[in-house]
PDB file of C-alpha atoms in Angstrom:
ATOM      1  CA  UNK M   1      -0.008   0.007   0.016  1.00 81.00           C
ATOM      2  CA  UNK M   2       1.678   3.116  -1.188  1.00 86.00           C
ATOM      3  CA  UNK M   3      -0.747   5.877  -1.251  1.00 88.00           C
ATOM      4  CA  UNK M   4      -4.393   6.826  -0.252  1.00 88.00           C
ATOM      5  CA  UNK M   5      -6.111   9.898  -1.510  1.00 90.00           C
ATOM      6  CA  UNK M   6      -9.401  10.876  -0.151  1.00 88.00           C
ATOM      7  CA  UNK M   7     -11.403  12.894  -2.815  1.00 87.00           C
ATOM      8  CA  UNK M   8     -13.855  15.672  -2.238  1.00 88.00           C
ATOM      9  CA  UNK M   9     -16.587  13.620  -4.073  1.00 87.00           C
ATOM     10  CA  UNK M  10     -16.336  10.829  -1.609  1.00 85.00           C
ATOM     11  CA  UNK M  11     -14.073   8.560  -3.870  1.00 87.00           C
ATOM     12  CA  UNK M  12     -10.846   7.043  -2.456  1.00 87.00           C
ATOM     13  CA  UNK M  13      -7.787   6.539  -4.784  1.00 87.00           C
ATOM     14  CA  UNK M  14      -5.493   3.697  -3.539  1.00 87.00           C
ATOM     15  CA  UNK M  15      -2.172   3.090  -4.882  1.00 87.00           C
ATOM     16  CA  UNK M  16      -0.886  -0.616  -4.557  1.00 84.00           C
ATOM     17  CA  UNK M  17       2.325  -1.989  -5.798  1.00 86.00           C
ATOM     18  CA  UNK M  18       2.051  -5.662  -6.559  1.00 83.00           C
ATOM     19  CA  UNK M  19       4.988  -8.036  -7.209  1.00 80.00           C
ATOM     20  CA  UNK M  20       5.447  -9.330 -10.658  1.00 78.00           C
ATOM     21  CA  UNK M  21       5.594 -12.884  -9.390  1.00 76.00           C
ATOM     22  CA  UNK M  22       2.035 -12.626  -8.024  1.00 73.00           C
ATOM     23  CA  UNK M  23       0.697 -11.470 -11.346  1.00 77.00           C
ATOM     24  CA  UNK M  24       2.205 -14.093 -13.456  1.00 76.00           C
ATOM     25  CA  UNK M  25      -0.589 -15.700 -15.561  1.00 75.00           C
ATOM     26  CA  UNK M  26      -3.042 -12.910 -14.729  1.00 75.00           C
ATOM     27  CA  UNK M  27      -1.814 -10.014 -16.996  1.00 78.00           C
ATOM     28  CA  UNK M  28      -4.476 -10.818 -19.791  1.00 79.00           C
ATOM     29  CA  UNK M  29      -7.006 -11.078 -16.926  1.00 78.00           C
ATOM     30  CA  UNK M  30      -6.230  -7.636 -15.657  1.00 81.00           C
ATOM     31  CA  UNK M  31      -6.232  -6.172 -19.083  1.00 82.00           C
ATOM     32  CA  UNK M  32      -9.740  -7.303 -19.615  1.00 82.00           C
ATOM     33  CA  UNK M  33     -10.896  -5.511 -16.520  1.00 82.00           C
ATOM     34  CA  UNK M  34      -9.640  -2.119 -17.516  1.00 85.00           C
ATOM     35  CA  UNK M  35     -12.685   0.220 -17.698  1.00 85.00           C
ATOM     36  CA  UNK M  36     -14.861  -2.258 -15.698  1.00 86.00           C
ATOM     37  CA  UNK M  37     -16.184  -1.715 -12.223  1.00 82.00           C
ATOM     38  CA  UNK M  38     -14.749  -3.892  -9.720  1.00 77.00           C
ATOM     39  CA  UNK M  39     -14.984  -4.698  -6.003  1.00 70.00           C
ATOM     40  CA  UNK M  40     -11.917  -5.004  -3.882  1.00 69.00           C
ATOM     41  CA  UNK M  41     -11.156  -6.459  -0.403  1.00 68.00           C
ATOM     42  CA  UNK M  42      -7.804  -5.762   1.038  1.00 74.00           C
ATOM     43  CA  UNK M  43      -5.860  -7.950   3.428  1.00 77.00           C
ATOM     44  CA  UNK M  44      -2.986  -6.660   5.612  1.00 83.00           C
ATOM     45  CA  UNK M  45       0.340  -8.281   4.874  1.00 84.00           C
ATOM     46  CA  UNK M  46       0.719  -9.207   8.561  1.00 90.00           C
ATOM     47  CA  UNK M  47      -1.511 -10.851  11.059  1.00 92.00           C
ATOM     48  CA  UNK M  48      -1.463  -9.474  14.654  1.00 93.00           C
ATOM     49  CA  UNK M  49      -2.151 -11.752  17.546  1.00 93.00           C
ATOM     50  CA  UNK M  50      -1.391 -11.881  21.249  1.00 92.00           C
ATOM     51  CA  UNK M  51       0.928 -14.293  23.138  1.00 91.00           C
ATOM     52  CA  UNK M  52       0.217 -15.270  26.635  1.00 89.00           C
ATOM     53  CA  UNK M  53       3.196 -14.494  28.734  1.00 89.00           C
ATOM     54  CA  UNK M  54       3.861 -15.586  32.441  1.00 85.00           C
ATOM     55  CA  UNK M  55       4.167 -12.295  34.243  1.00 86.00           C
ATOM     56  CA  UNK M  56       6.811 -13.589  36.638  1.00 85.00           C
ATOM     57  CA  UNK M  57       9.134 -15.502  34.256  1.00 85.00           C
ATOM     58  CA  UNK M  58       8.409 -13.439  31.201  1.00 87.00           C
ATOM     59  CA  UNK M  59       8.159 -16.669  29.232  1.00 86.00           C
ATOM     60  CA  UNK M  60       5.297 -17.813  26.890  1.00 87.00           C
ATOM     61  CA  UNK M  61       2.569 -19.921  28.689  1.00 84.00           C
ATOM     62  CA  UNK M  62       2.510 -22.241  25.538  1.00 86.00           C
ATOM     63  CA  UNK M  63       5.376 -23.622  23.636  1.00 88.00           C
ATOM     64  CA  UNK M  64       5.462 -25.716  20.446  1.00 91.00           C
ATOM     65  CA  UNK M  65       7.264 -28.672  19.233  1.00 89.00           C
ATOM     66  CA  UNK M  66       7.614 -29.507  15.522  1.00 89.00           C
ATOM     67  CA  UNK M  67       8.205 -33.303  14.345  1.00 86.00           C
ATOM     68  CA  UNK M  68       8.520 -33.593  10.608  1.00 79.00           C
ATOM     69  CA  UNK M  69       6.396 -30.461  10.038  1.00 80.00           C
ATOM     70  CA  UNK M  70       3.757 -31.543  12.448  1.00 87.00           C
ATOM     71  CA  UNK M  71       3.193 -28.848  15.207  1.00 90.00           C
ATOM     72  CA  UNK M  72       2.070 -29.865  18.685  1.00 89.00           C
ATOM     73  CA  UNK M  73       1.639 -27.814  21.847  1.00 86.00           C
ATOM     74  CA  UNK M  74       4.019 -28.717  24.734  1.00 84.00           C
ATOM     75  CA  UNK M  75       2.488 -28.448  28.147  1.00 72.00           C
ATOM     76  CA  UNK M  76       4.486 -26.585  30.758  1.00 66.00           C
ATOM     77  CA  UNK M  77       6.351 -28.798  33.165  1.00 56.00           C
ATOM     78  CA  UNK M  78       4.476 -27.675  36.280  1.00 55.00           C
ATOM     79  CA  UNK M  79       1.177 -28.022  34.591  1.00 56.00           C
ATOM     80  CA  UNK M  80       1.960 -31.495  33.382  1.00 52.00           C
ATOM     81  CA  UNK M  81       3.088 -32.520  36.764  1.00 48.00           C
ATOM     82  CA  UNK M  82       0.025 -31.241  38.343  1.00 53.00           C
ATOM     83  CA  UNK M  83      -2.086 -33.155  35.881  1.00 57.00           C
ATOM     84  CA  UNK M  84      -0.041 -36.446  36.621  1.00 54.00           C
ATOM     85  CA  UNK M  85      -0.459 -36.027  40.437  1.00 53.00           C
ATOM     86  CA  UNK M  86      -4.080 -34.759  40.192  1.00 60.00           C
ATOM     87  CA  UNK M  87      -3.108 -31.606  41.917  1.00 56.00           C
ATOM     88  CA  UNK M  88      -4.896 -28.210  41.454  1.00 61.00           C
ATOM     89  CA  UNK M  89      -3.203 -26.046  38.681  1.00 60.00           C
ATOM     90  CA  UNK M  90      -0.713 -23.324  39.909  1.00 65.00           C
ATOM     91  CA  UNK M  91      -2.385 -19.763  39.545  1.00 74.00           C
ATOM     92  CA  UNK M  92      -0.258 -17.802  37.129  1.00 77.00           C
ATOM     93  CA  UNK M  93      -0.398 -14.145  36.517  1.00 85.00           C
ATOM     94  CA  UNK M  94      -0.805 -13.889  32.781  1.00 86.00           C
ATOM     95  CA  UNK M  95      -0.105 -10.816  30.595  1.00 90.00           C
ATOM     96  CA  UNK M  96      -0.738 -10.296  26.829  1.00 92.00           C
ATOM     97  CA  UNK M  97       2.306  -9.633  24.634  1.00 91.00           C
ATOM     98  CA  UNK M  98       1.417  -8.398  21.023  1.00 93.00           C
ATOM     99  CA  UNK M  99       3.121 -10.193  18.179  1.00 93.00           C
ATOM    100  CA  UNK M 100       2.777 -10.235  14.296  1.00 93.00           C
ATOM    101  CA  UNK M 101       3.598 -12.682  11.478  1.00 94.00           C
ATOM    102  CA  UNK M 102       3.412 -12.325   7.847  1.00 93.00           C
ATOM    103  CA  UNK M 103      -0.012 -13.272   6.295  1.00 92.00           C
ATOM    104  CA  UNK M 104       1.762 -15.247   3.575  1.00 90.00           C
ATOM    105  CA  UNK M 105       3.423 -17.584   6.186  1.00 92.00           C
ATOM    106  CA  UNK M 106      -0.057 -18.348   7.757  1.00 93.00           C
ATOM    107  CA  UNK M 107      -1.606 -19.006   4.462  1.00 92.00           C
ATOM    108  CA  UNK M 108       1.130 -21.298   3.467  1.00 90.00           C
ATOM    109  CA  UNK M 109       0.898 -23.142   6.829  1.00 91.00           C
ATOM    110  CA  UNK M 110      -2.898 -23.515   6.403  1.00 91.00           C
ATOM    111  CA  UNK M 111      -2.428 -24.739   2.704  1.00 87.00           C
ATOM    112  CA  UNK M 112       0.016 -27.325   3.874  1.00 85.00           C
ATOM    113  CA  UNK M 113      -2.805 -29.158   5.684  1.00 85.00           C
ATOM    114  CA  UNK M 114      -0.846 -29.113   8.915  1.00 87.00           C
ATOM    115  CA  UNK M 115      -2.706 -26.255  10.682  1.00 91.00           C
ATOM    116  CA  UNK M 116      -4.971 -27.161  13.706  1.00 90.00           C
ATOM    117  CA  UNK M 117      -8.724 -27.212  13.567  1.00 90.00           C
ATOM    118  CA  UNK M 118     -11.152 -25.892  16.263  1.00 92.00           C
ATOM    119  CA  UNK M 119     -14.511 -27.195  17.103  1.00 91.00           C
ATOM    120  CA  UNK M 120     -16.119 -23.603  17.367  1.00 92.00           C
ATOM    121  CA  UNK M 121     -14.651 -22.759  13.899  1.00 91.00           C
ATOM    122  CA  UNK M 122     -16.142 -25.565  11.859  1.00 88.00           C
ATOM    123  CA  UNK M 123     -15.124 -24.412   8.353  1.00 91.00           C
ATOM    124  CA  UNK M 124     -12.889 -25.856   5.592  1.00 91.00           C
ATOM    125  CA  UNK M 125     -10.245 -22.998   5.966  1.00 93.00           C
ATOM    126  CA  UNK M 126      -7.750 -24.925   3.741  1.00 90.00           C
ATOM    127  CA  UNK M 127     -10.248 -24.610   0.846  1.00 89.00           C
ATOM    128  CA  UNK M 128     -11.027 -21.118   1.706  1.00 91.00           C
ATOM    129  CA  UNK M 129      -7.295 -20.391   1.575  1.00 90.00           C
ATOM    130  CA  UNK M 130      -6.771 -22.083  -1.815  1.00 87.00           C
ATOM    131  CA  UNK M 131      -9.751 -20.471  -3.294  1.00 87.00           C
ATOM    132  CA  UNK M 132      -8.788 -16.964  -2.086  1.00 86.00           C
ATOM    133  CA  UNK M 133      -5.217 -17.682  -3.420  1.00 82.00           C
ATOM    134  CA  UNK M 134      -6.784 -18.591  -6.784  1.00 77.00           C
ATOM    135  CA  UNK M 135      -8.577 -15.364  -7.064  1.00 77.00           C
ATOM    136  CA  UNK M 136     -12.018 -16.214  -5.750  1.00 83.00           C
ATOM    137  CA  UNK M 137     -13.736 -13.696  -3.525  1.00 85.00           C
ATOM    138  CA  UNK M 138     -14.986 -13.599   0.129  1.00 89.00           C
ATOM    139  CA  UNK M 139     -18.386 -12.641  -1.202  1.00 88.00           C
ATOM    140  CA  UNK M 140     -18.457 -15.829  -3.505  1.00 89.00           C
ATOM    141  CA  UNK M 141     -17.481 -18.073  -0.622  1.00 92.00           C
ATOM    142  CA  UNK M 142     -19.893 -16.223   1.720  1.00 92.00           C
ATOM    143  CA  UNK M 143     -22.904 -16.680  -0.723  1.00 92.00           C
ATOM    144  CA  UNK M 144     -22.149 -20.394  -1.099  1.00 91.00           C
ATOM    145  CA  UNK M 145     -22.331 -20.661   2.761  1.00 92.00           C
ATOM    146  CA  UNK M 146     -25.463 -18.428   3.029  1.00 93.00           C
ATOM    147  CA  UNK M 147     -23.846 -15.858   5.325  1.00 92.00           C
ATOM    148  CA  UNK M 148     -22.517 -12.315   4.852  1.00 91.00           C
ATOM    149  CA  UNK M 149     -19.155 -11.541   3.320  1.00 87.00           C
ATOM    150  CA  UNK M 150     -18.281  -9.644   6.511  1.00 88.00           C
ATOM    151  CA  UNK M 151     -19.045 -12.765   8.543  1.00 92.00           C
ATOM    152  CA  UNK M 152     -16.662 -14.882   6.529  1.00 92.00           C
ATOM    153  CA  UNK M 153     -13.977 -12.399   6.812  1.00 92.00           C
ATOM    154  CA  UNK M 154     -14.402 -12.327  10.464  1.00 93.00           C
ATOM    155  CA  UNK M 155     -14.216 -16.238  10.768  1.00 94.00           C
ATOM    156  CA  UNK M 156     -11.141 -16.413   8.607  1.00 95.00           C
ATOM    157  CA  UNK M 157      -9.375 -13.560  10.558  1.00 94.00           C
ATOM    158  CA  UNK M 158     -10.194 -15.206  13.798  1.00 95.00           C
ATOM    159  CA  UNK M 159      -8.757 -18.582  12.511  1.00 96.00           C
ATOM    160  CA  UNK M 160      -5.567 -16.805  11.184  1.00 95.00           C
ATOM    161  CA  UNK M 161      -4.973 -15.366  14.571  1.00 95.00           C
ATOM    162  CA  UNK M 162      -5.546 -18.748  16.382  1.00 94.00           C
ATOM    163  CA  UNK M 163      -3.124 -20.666  14.197  1.00 95.00           C
ATOM    164  CA  UNK M 164      -0.536 -17.892  14.232  1.00 95.00           C
ATOM    165  CA  UNK M 165       1.609 -19.207  16.956  1.00 94.00           C
ATOM    166  CA  UNK M 166       1.685 -22.679  15.428  1.00 93.00           C
ATOM    167  CA  UNK M 167       2.539 -21.151  12.126  1.00 93.00           C
ATOM    168  CA  UNK M 168       5.406 -19.285  13.564  1.00 93.00           C
ATOM    169  CA  UNK M 169       6.751 -22.426  15.042  1.00 92.00           C
ATOM    170  CA  UNK M 170       6.207 -24.360  11.738  1.00 92.00           C
ATOM    171  CA  UNK M 171       7.995 -21.524   9.779  1.00 91.00           C
ATOM    172  CA  UNK M 172      11.001 -21.492  12.050  1.00 90.00           C
ATOM    173  CA  UNK M 173      11.223 -25.346  11.682  1.00 89.00           C
ATOM    174  CA  UNK M 174      11.108 -24.984   7.917  1.00 87.00           C
ATOM    175  CA  UNK M 175      13.952 -22.479   7.900  1.00 85.00           C
ATOM    176  CA  UNK M 176      15.977 -24.611  10.117  1.00 85.00           C
ATOM    177  CA  UNK M 177      15.483 -27.354   7.561  1.00 80.00           C
ATOM    178  CA  UNK M 178      16.860 -25.189   5.005  1.00 76.00           C
ATOM    179  CA  UNK M 179      13.370 -25.051   3.105  1.00 70.00           C
ATOM    180  CA  UNK M 180      12.954 -21.804   1.130  1.00 54.00           C
ATOM    181  CA  UNK M 181       9.459 -20.279   1.233  1.00 53.00           C
ATOM    182  CA  UNK M 182       7.237 -20.842  -1.812  1.00 54.00           C
ATOM    183  CA  UNK M 183       6.493 -18.175  -4.378  1.00 40.00           C
ATOM    184  CA  UNK M 184       3.207 -17.573  -2.555  1.00 41.00           C
ATOM    185  CA  UNK M 185       4.961 -16.765   0.643  1.00 44.00           C
ATOM    186  CA  UNK M 186       7.325 -14.181  -0.975  1.00 42.00           C
ATOM    187  CA  UNK M 187       4.467 -12.401  -3.031  1.00 38.00           C
ATOM    188  CA  UNK M 188       3.000  -9.167  -1.925  1.00 35.00           C
ATOM    189  CA  UNK M 189      -0.810  -9.193  -1.343  1.00 35.00           C
ATOM    190  CA  UNK M 190      -3.214  -8.167  -4.120  1.00 34.00           C
ATOM    191  CA  UNK M 191      -6.687  -6.876  -4.185  1.00 34.00           C
ATOM    192  CA  UNK M 192      -9.271  -9.739  -4.088  1.00 36.00           C
ATOM    193  CA  UNK M 193     -11.061  -9.012  -7.565  1.00 38.00           C
ATOM    194  CA  UNK M 194      -8.040  -7.486  -9.370  1.00 37.00           C
ATOM    195  CA  UNK M 195      -7.178  -3.766  -8.803  1.00 38.00           C
ATOM    196  CA  UNK M 196      -4.902  -1.275 -10.579  1.00 36.00           C
ATOM    197  CA  UNK M 197      -2.421   1.637 -10.131  1.00 38.00           C
ATOM    198  CA  UNK M 198      -3.961   4.690 -11.735  1.00 40.00           C
ATOM    199  CA  UNK M 199      -1.648   7.397 -12.826  1.00 42.00           C
ATOM    200  CA  UNK M 200      -2.423  11.013 -12.850  1.00 41.00           C
ATOM    201  CA  UNK M 201      -3.859  10.898 -16.410  1.00 41.00           C
ATOM    202  CA  UNK M 202      -6.113   7.959 -15.509  1.00 39.00           C
ATOM    203  CA  UNK M 203      -4.211   5.473 -17.759  1.00 37.00           C
ATOM    204  CA  UNK M 204      -3.539   2.098 -16.230  1.00 35.00           C
ATOM    205  CA  UNK M 205      -0.015   0.660 -16.983  1.00 39.00           C
ATOM    206  CA  UNK M 206       0.692  -3.071 -16.550  1.00 35.00           C
ATOM    207  CA  UNK M 207       4.235  -4.487 -16.757  1.00 36.00           C
ATOM    208  CA  UNK M 208       4.568  -8.100 -17.546  1.00 33.00           C
ATOM    209  CA  UNK M 209       6.877 -10.055 -15.475  1.00 33.00           C
ATOM    210  CA  UNK M 210       9.683 -11.964 -17.351  1.00 37.00           C
ATOM    211  CA  UNK M 211       9.740 -15.780 -17.516  1.00 36.00           C
ATOM    212  CA  UNK M 212       7.179 -18.487 -17.943  1.00 34.00           C
ATOM    213  CA  UNK M 213       5.072 -19.998 -15.179  1.00 33.00           C
ATOM    214  CA  UNK M 214       5.940 -23.632 -14.451  1.00 35.00           C
ATOM    215  CA  UNK M 215       3.227 -26.070 -15.226  1.00 34.00           C
ATOM    216  CA  UNK M 216       1.512 -27.065 -12.049  1.00 34.00           C
ATOM    217  CA  UNK M 217       2.262 -24.018 -10.105  1.00 36.00           C
ATOM    218  CA  UNK M 218       0.403 -20.692  -9.504  1.00 34.00           C
ATOM    219  CA  UNK M 219      -3.083 -22.094  -9.972  1.00 34.00           C
ATOM    220  CA  UNK M 220      -3.838 -22.083  -6.117  1.00 33.00           C
ATOM    221  CA  UNK M 221      -4.781 -25.697  -6.218  1.00 30.00           C
ATOM    222  CA  UNK M 222      -2.942 -27.860  -3.557  1.00 32.00           C
ATOM    223  CA  UNK M 223      -4.832 -31.213  -2.669  1.00 32.00           C
ATOM    224  CA  UNK M 224      -4.524 -32.648   0.634  1.00 36.00           C
ATOM    225  CA  UNK M 225      -1.473 -34.807   1.311  1.00 37.00           C
ATOM    226  CA  UNK M 226      -1.210 -38.411   2.335  1.00 34.00           C
ATOM    227  CA  UNK M 227       0.328 -39.466   5.726  1.00 35.00           C
ATOM    228  CA  UNK M 228       2.830 -42.005   4.201  1.00 36.00           C
ATOM    229  CA  UNK M 229       0.832 -45.102   4.343  1.00 37.00           C
ATOM    230  CA  UNK M 230       1.029 -45.912   0.632  1.00 38.00           C
ATOM    231  CA  UNK M 231       4.724 -46.740  -0.180  1.00 38.00           C
ATOM    232  CA  UNK M 232       4.318 -47.235  -3.879  1.00 40.00           C
ATOM    233  CA  UNK M 233       5.263 -44.400  -6.311  1.00 43.00           C
ATOM    234  CA  UNK M 234       2.124 -42.895  -4.964  1.00 48.00           C
ATOM    235  CA  UNK M 235       0.926 -39.303  -5.315  1.00 51.00           C
ATOM    236  CA  UNK M 236       1.197 -36.547  -2.845  1.00 51.00           C
ATOM    237  CA  UNK M 237      -2.712 -36.199  -2.895  1.00 40.00           C
ATOM    238  CA  UNK M 238      -3.038 -39.166  -0.432  1.00 40.00           C
ATOM    239  CA  UNK M 239      -5.408 -40.820  -2.783  1.00 38.00           C
ATOM    240  CA  UNK M 240      -3.823 -44.007  -4.263  1.00 35.00           C
ATOM    241  CA  UNK M 241      -4.621 -44.263  -7.972  1.00 36.00           C
ATOM    242  CA  UNK M 242      -5.503 -40.563  -8.352  1.00 38.00           C
ATOM    243  CA  UNK M 243      -3.081 -37.942  -9.745  1.00 37.00           C
ATOM    244  CA  UNK M 244      -3.774 -34.376  -8.844  1.00 37.00           C
ATOM    245  CA  UNK M 245      -2.368 -33.260 -12.335  1.00 37.00           C
ATOM    246  CA  UNK M 246      -4.566 -32.056 -15.165  1.00 39.00           C
ATOM    247  CA  UNK M 247      -6.648 -35.139 -16.070  1.00 38.00           C
ATOM    248  CA  UNK M 248      -6.249 -34.850 -19.790  1.00 41.00           C
ATOM    249  CA  UNK M 249      -3.154 -36.902 -19.727  1.00 49.00           C
ATOM    250  CA  UNK M 250      -2.308 -38.511 -16.387  1.00 52.00           C
ATOM    251  CA  UNK M 251      -5.833 -39.999 -15.866  1.00 53.00           C
ATOM    252  CA  UNK M 252      -6.076 -41.335 -19.295  1.00 66.00           C
ATOM    253  CA  UNK M 253      -3.435 -43.837 -18.639  1.00 76.00           C
ATOM    254  CA  UNK M 254      -3.431 -46.930 -16.175  1.00 80.00           C
ATOM    255  CA  UNK M 255      -1.725 -45.740 -12.916  1.00 81.00           C
ATOM    256  CA  UNK M 256       0.105 -49.047 -12.344  1.00 83.00           C
ATOM    257  CA  UNK M 257       1.377 -48.858 -15.923  1.00 87.00           C
ATOM    258  CA  UNK M 258       2.578 -45.304 -15.461  1.00 87.00           C
ATOM    259  CA  UNK M 259       4.327 -46.166 -12.309  1.00 86.00           C
ATOM    260  CA  UNK M 260       6.111 -49.092 -14.039  1.00 88.00           C
ATOM    261  CA  UNK M 261       7.068 -46.802 -16.974  1.00 90.00           C
ATOM    262  CA  UNK M 262       8.564 -44.183 -14.621  1.00 91.00           C
ATOM    263  CA  UNK M 263      10.622 -46.565 -12.760  1.00 90.00           C
ATOM    264  CA  UNK M 264      11.785 -48.473 -15.909  1.00 90.00           C
ATOM    265  CA  UNK M 265      12.451 -45.482 -18.339  1.00 91.00           C
ATOM    266  CA  UNK M 266      13.206 -42.955 -15.523  1.00 92.00           C
ATOM    267  CA  UNK M 267      12.308 -39.849 -17.493  1.00 91.00           C
ATOM    268  CA  UNK M 268      13.515 -36.479 -16.389  1.00 91.00           C
ATOM    269  CA  UNK M 269      11.951 -33.176 -17.665  1.00 89.00           C
ATOM    270  CA  UNK M 270      14.253 -30.209 -17.549  1.00 86.00           C
ATOM    271  CA  UNK M 271      11.320 -27.908 -17.201  1.00 83.00           C
ATOM    272  CA  UNK M 272      10.271 -29.498 -13.944  1.00 85.00           C
ATOM    273  CA  UNK M 273      13.054 -28.107 -11.904  1.00 83.00           C
ATOM    274  CA  UNK M 274      13.930 -26.493  -8.567  1.00 79.00           C
ATOM    275  CA  UNK M 275      16.645 -23.992  -7.942  1.00 75.00           C
ATOM    276  CA  UNK M 276      17.826 -24.491 -11.642  1.00 78.00           C
ATOM    277  CA  UNK M 277      18.246 -28.335 -11.401  1.00 83.00           C
ATOM    278  CA  UNK M 278      15.775 -30.964 -12.901  1.00 88.00           C
ATOM    279  CA  UNK M 279      14.167 -32.904 -10.112  1.00 90.00           C
ATOM    280  CA  UNK M 280      14.999 -36.715 -10.193  1.00 91.00           C
ATOM    281  CA  UNK M 281      11.583 -37.907  -9.437  1.00 91.00           C
ATOM    282  CA  UNK M 282      12.281 -41.539 -10.320  1.00 91.00           C
ATOM    283  CA  UNK M 283      15.146 -41.561  -7.702  1.00 91.00           C
ATOM    284  CA  UNK M 284      13.000 -39.758  -5.074  1.00 90.00           C
ATOM    285  CA  UNK M 285      10.092 -42.360  -5.722  1.00 90.00           C
ATOM    286  CA  UNK M 286      12.424 -45.118  -5.084  1.00 88.00           C
ATOM    287  CA  UNK M 287      13.986 -43.602  -2.034  1.00 87.00           C
ATOM    288  CA  UNK M 288      10.475 -43.016  -0.546  1.00 86.00           C
ATOM    289  CA  UNK M 289       9.839 -46.728  -0.897  1.00 85.00           C
ATOM    290  CA  UNK M 290      13.075 -48.101   0.293  1.00 87.00           C
ATOM    291  CA  UNK M 291      13.604 -45.695   3.159  1.00 86.00           C
ATOM    292  CA  UNK M 292      10.127 -45.725   4.366  1.00 82.00           C
ATOM    293  CA  UNK M 293       9.960 -41.770   3.908  1.00 80.00           C
ATOM    294  CA  UNK M 294       6.870 -39.717   3.904  1.00 80.00           C
ATOM    295  CA  UNK M 295       6.176 -37.228   0.995  1.00 78.00           C
ATOM    296  CA  UNK M 296       6.801 -34.492   3.403  1.00 76.00           C
ATOM    297  CA  UNK M 297      10.320 -35.704   4.340  1.00 78.00           C
ATOM    298  CA  UNK M 298      11.034 -36.215   0.710  1.00 83.00           C
ATOM    299  CA  UNK M 299       9.848 -32.464   0.002  1.00 79.00           C
ATOM    300  CA  UNK M 300      12.071 -31.178   2.764  1.00 77.00           C
ATOM    301  CA  UNK M 301      15.106 -33.211   1.565  1.00 79.00           C
ATOM    302  CA  UNK M 302      14.732 -31.295  -1.651  1.00 81.00           C
ATOM    303  CA  UNK M 303      14.499 -27.937  -0.071  1.00 76.00           C
ATOM    304  CA  UNK M 304      10.834 -27.473  -0.934  1.00 75.00           C
ATOM    305  CA  UNK M 305       7.699 -27.085   0.993  1.00 70.00           C
ATOM    306  CA  UNK M 306       5.237 -30.014   0.481  1.00 68.00           C
ATOM    307  CA  UNK M 307       2.868 -27.683  -1.522  1.00 68.00           C
ATOM    308  CA  UNK M 308       5.738 -26.808  -3.990  1.00 73.00           C
ATOM    309  CA  UNK M 309       6.592 -30.390  -4.222  1.00 81.00           C
ATOM    310  CA  UNK M 310       3.095 -31.600  -4.925  1.00 78.00           C
ATOM    311  CA  UNK M 311       2.655 -28.999  -7.623  1.00 76.00           C
ATOM    312  CA  UNK M 312       5.832 -30.087  -9.414  1.00 82.00           C
ATOM    313  CA  UNK M 313       5.223 -33.704  -8.984  1.00 85.00           C
ATOM    314  CA  UNK M 314       1.789 -33.362 -10.504  1.00 81.00           C
ATOM    315  CA  UNK M 315       3.141 -31.657 -13.530  1.00 82.00           C
ATOM    316  CA  UNK M 316       5.847 -34.441 -13.759  1.00 88.00           C
ATOM    317  CA  UNK M 317       3.277 -37.153 -13.800  1.00 87.00           C
ATOM    318  CA  UNK M 318       1.293 -35.330 -16.553  1.00 85.00           C
ATOM    319  CA  UNK M 319       4.581 -35.184 -18.756  1.00 88.00           C
ATOM    320  CA  UNK M 320       5.362 -38.710 -17.906  1.00 89.00           C
ATOM    321  CA  UNK M 321       1.854 -40.017 -19.102  1.00 88.00           C
ATOM    322  CA  UNK M 322       2.347 -37.844 -22.256  1.00 87.00           C
ATOM    323  CA  UNK M 323       5.610 -39.420 -22.928  1.00 88.00           C
ATOM    324  CA  UNK M 324       4.380 -42.953 -22.279  1.00 87.00           C
ATOM    325  CA  UNK M 325       1.708 -42.341 -24.840  1.00 83.00           C
ATOM    326  CA  UNK M 326       4.436 -41.236 -27.192  1.00 79.00           C
ATOM    327  CA  UNK M 327       3.552 -37.553 -27.152  1.00 56.00           C
ATOM    328  CA  UNK M 328       6.463 -35.827 -25.446  1.00 51.00           C
ATOM    329  CA  UNK M 329      10.306 -35.928 -24.937  1.00 48.00           C
ATOM    330  CA  UNK M 330      12.407 -36.080 -21.936  1.00 50.00           C
ATOM    331  CA  UNK M 331      16.148 -36.407 -20.958  1.00 51.00           C
TER     332      UNK M 331
END
């Protein structure tokens, strides 16, 4: 947010600066909106929340442990001992300490499928996050639920604040594993239904970002991941026999035949890469099976979040299916 001008006629001119990465694949869509009336909803780039602090020790009441990306709350030693002995909990003076975290980190945590759920917030927040990232509006989601757009914004904001401490612990763990944030976490926020920066003469200028968008990325779709039970080639979607890639290719071939083809022919596609290097999916598939690894562990070993890995794996399976049918080339 660079500038806000309040006009005498009641209009408000807002100048937003959006990263080029965020607009990849959306430039034509923005061009089509020039001259149209649009509605916009703005989200702050940070989420503010409170941490409960022990007034005597100045330490957080709640701490968190992360095991393979899964965050769990660690009960304080005194509280755990009291529970074990059946003693009344010690009365602790608590104060609130304000904290903040980037919204992009929380959204990536939610989309990973690892964020906690709450009985009093019984909504599919993973789906909400993915739909919003894909360009859908709060209003559309609210209308499907039969509630006001203000209500759904309130629910989503509350959920973000509740998962913020877990997201912070998860993000710290990801950094300790050397996993770089995804493109979504690095991008600046955008208006919900589009938006534009308007110059003094009223013209809208859009500069296109350089470079292509990788197949399987940027569409905001990240299916749920499996827990590691299936140890075949499998798919990070968690549904044996279902590939989350575009069905036009991967679902037209038999899954077992495709798995056998990948392990025998070991195709590598230079366009499916990470940090400038093609991803050796046949080797990773074998590693997962032989070493009893989960997809999350495989993703982390490659310096990716599982959302990043899933998108690239989906694209790989699609190209492998095309090559299997004789329609594509690979290294």
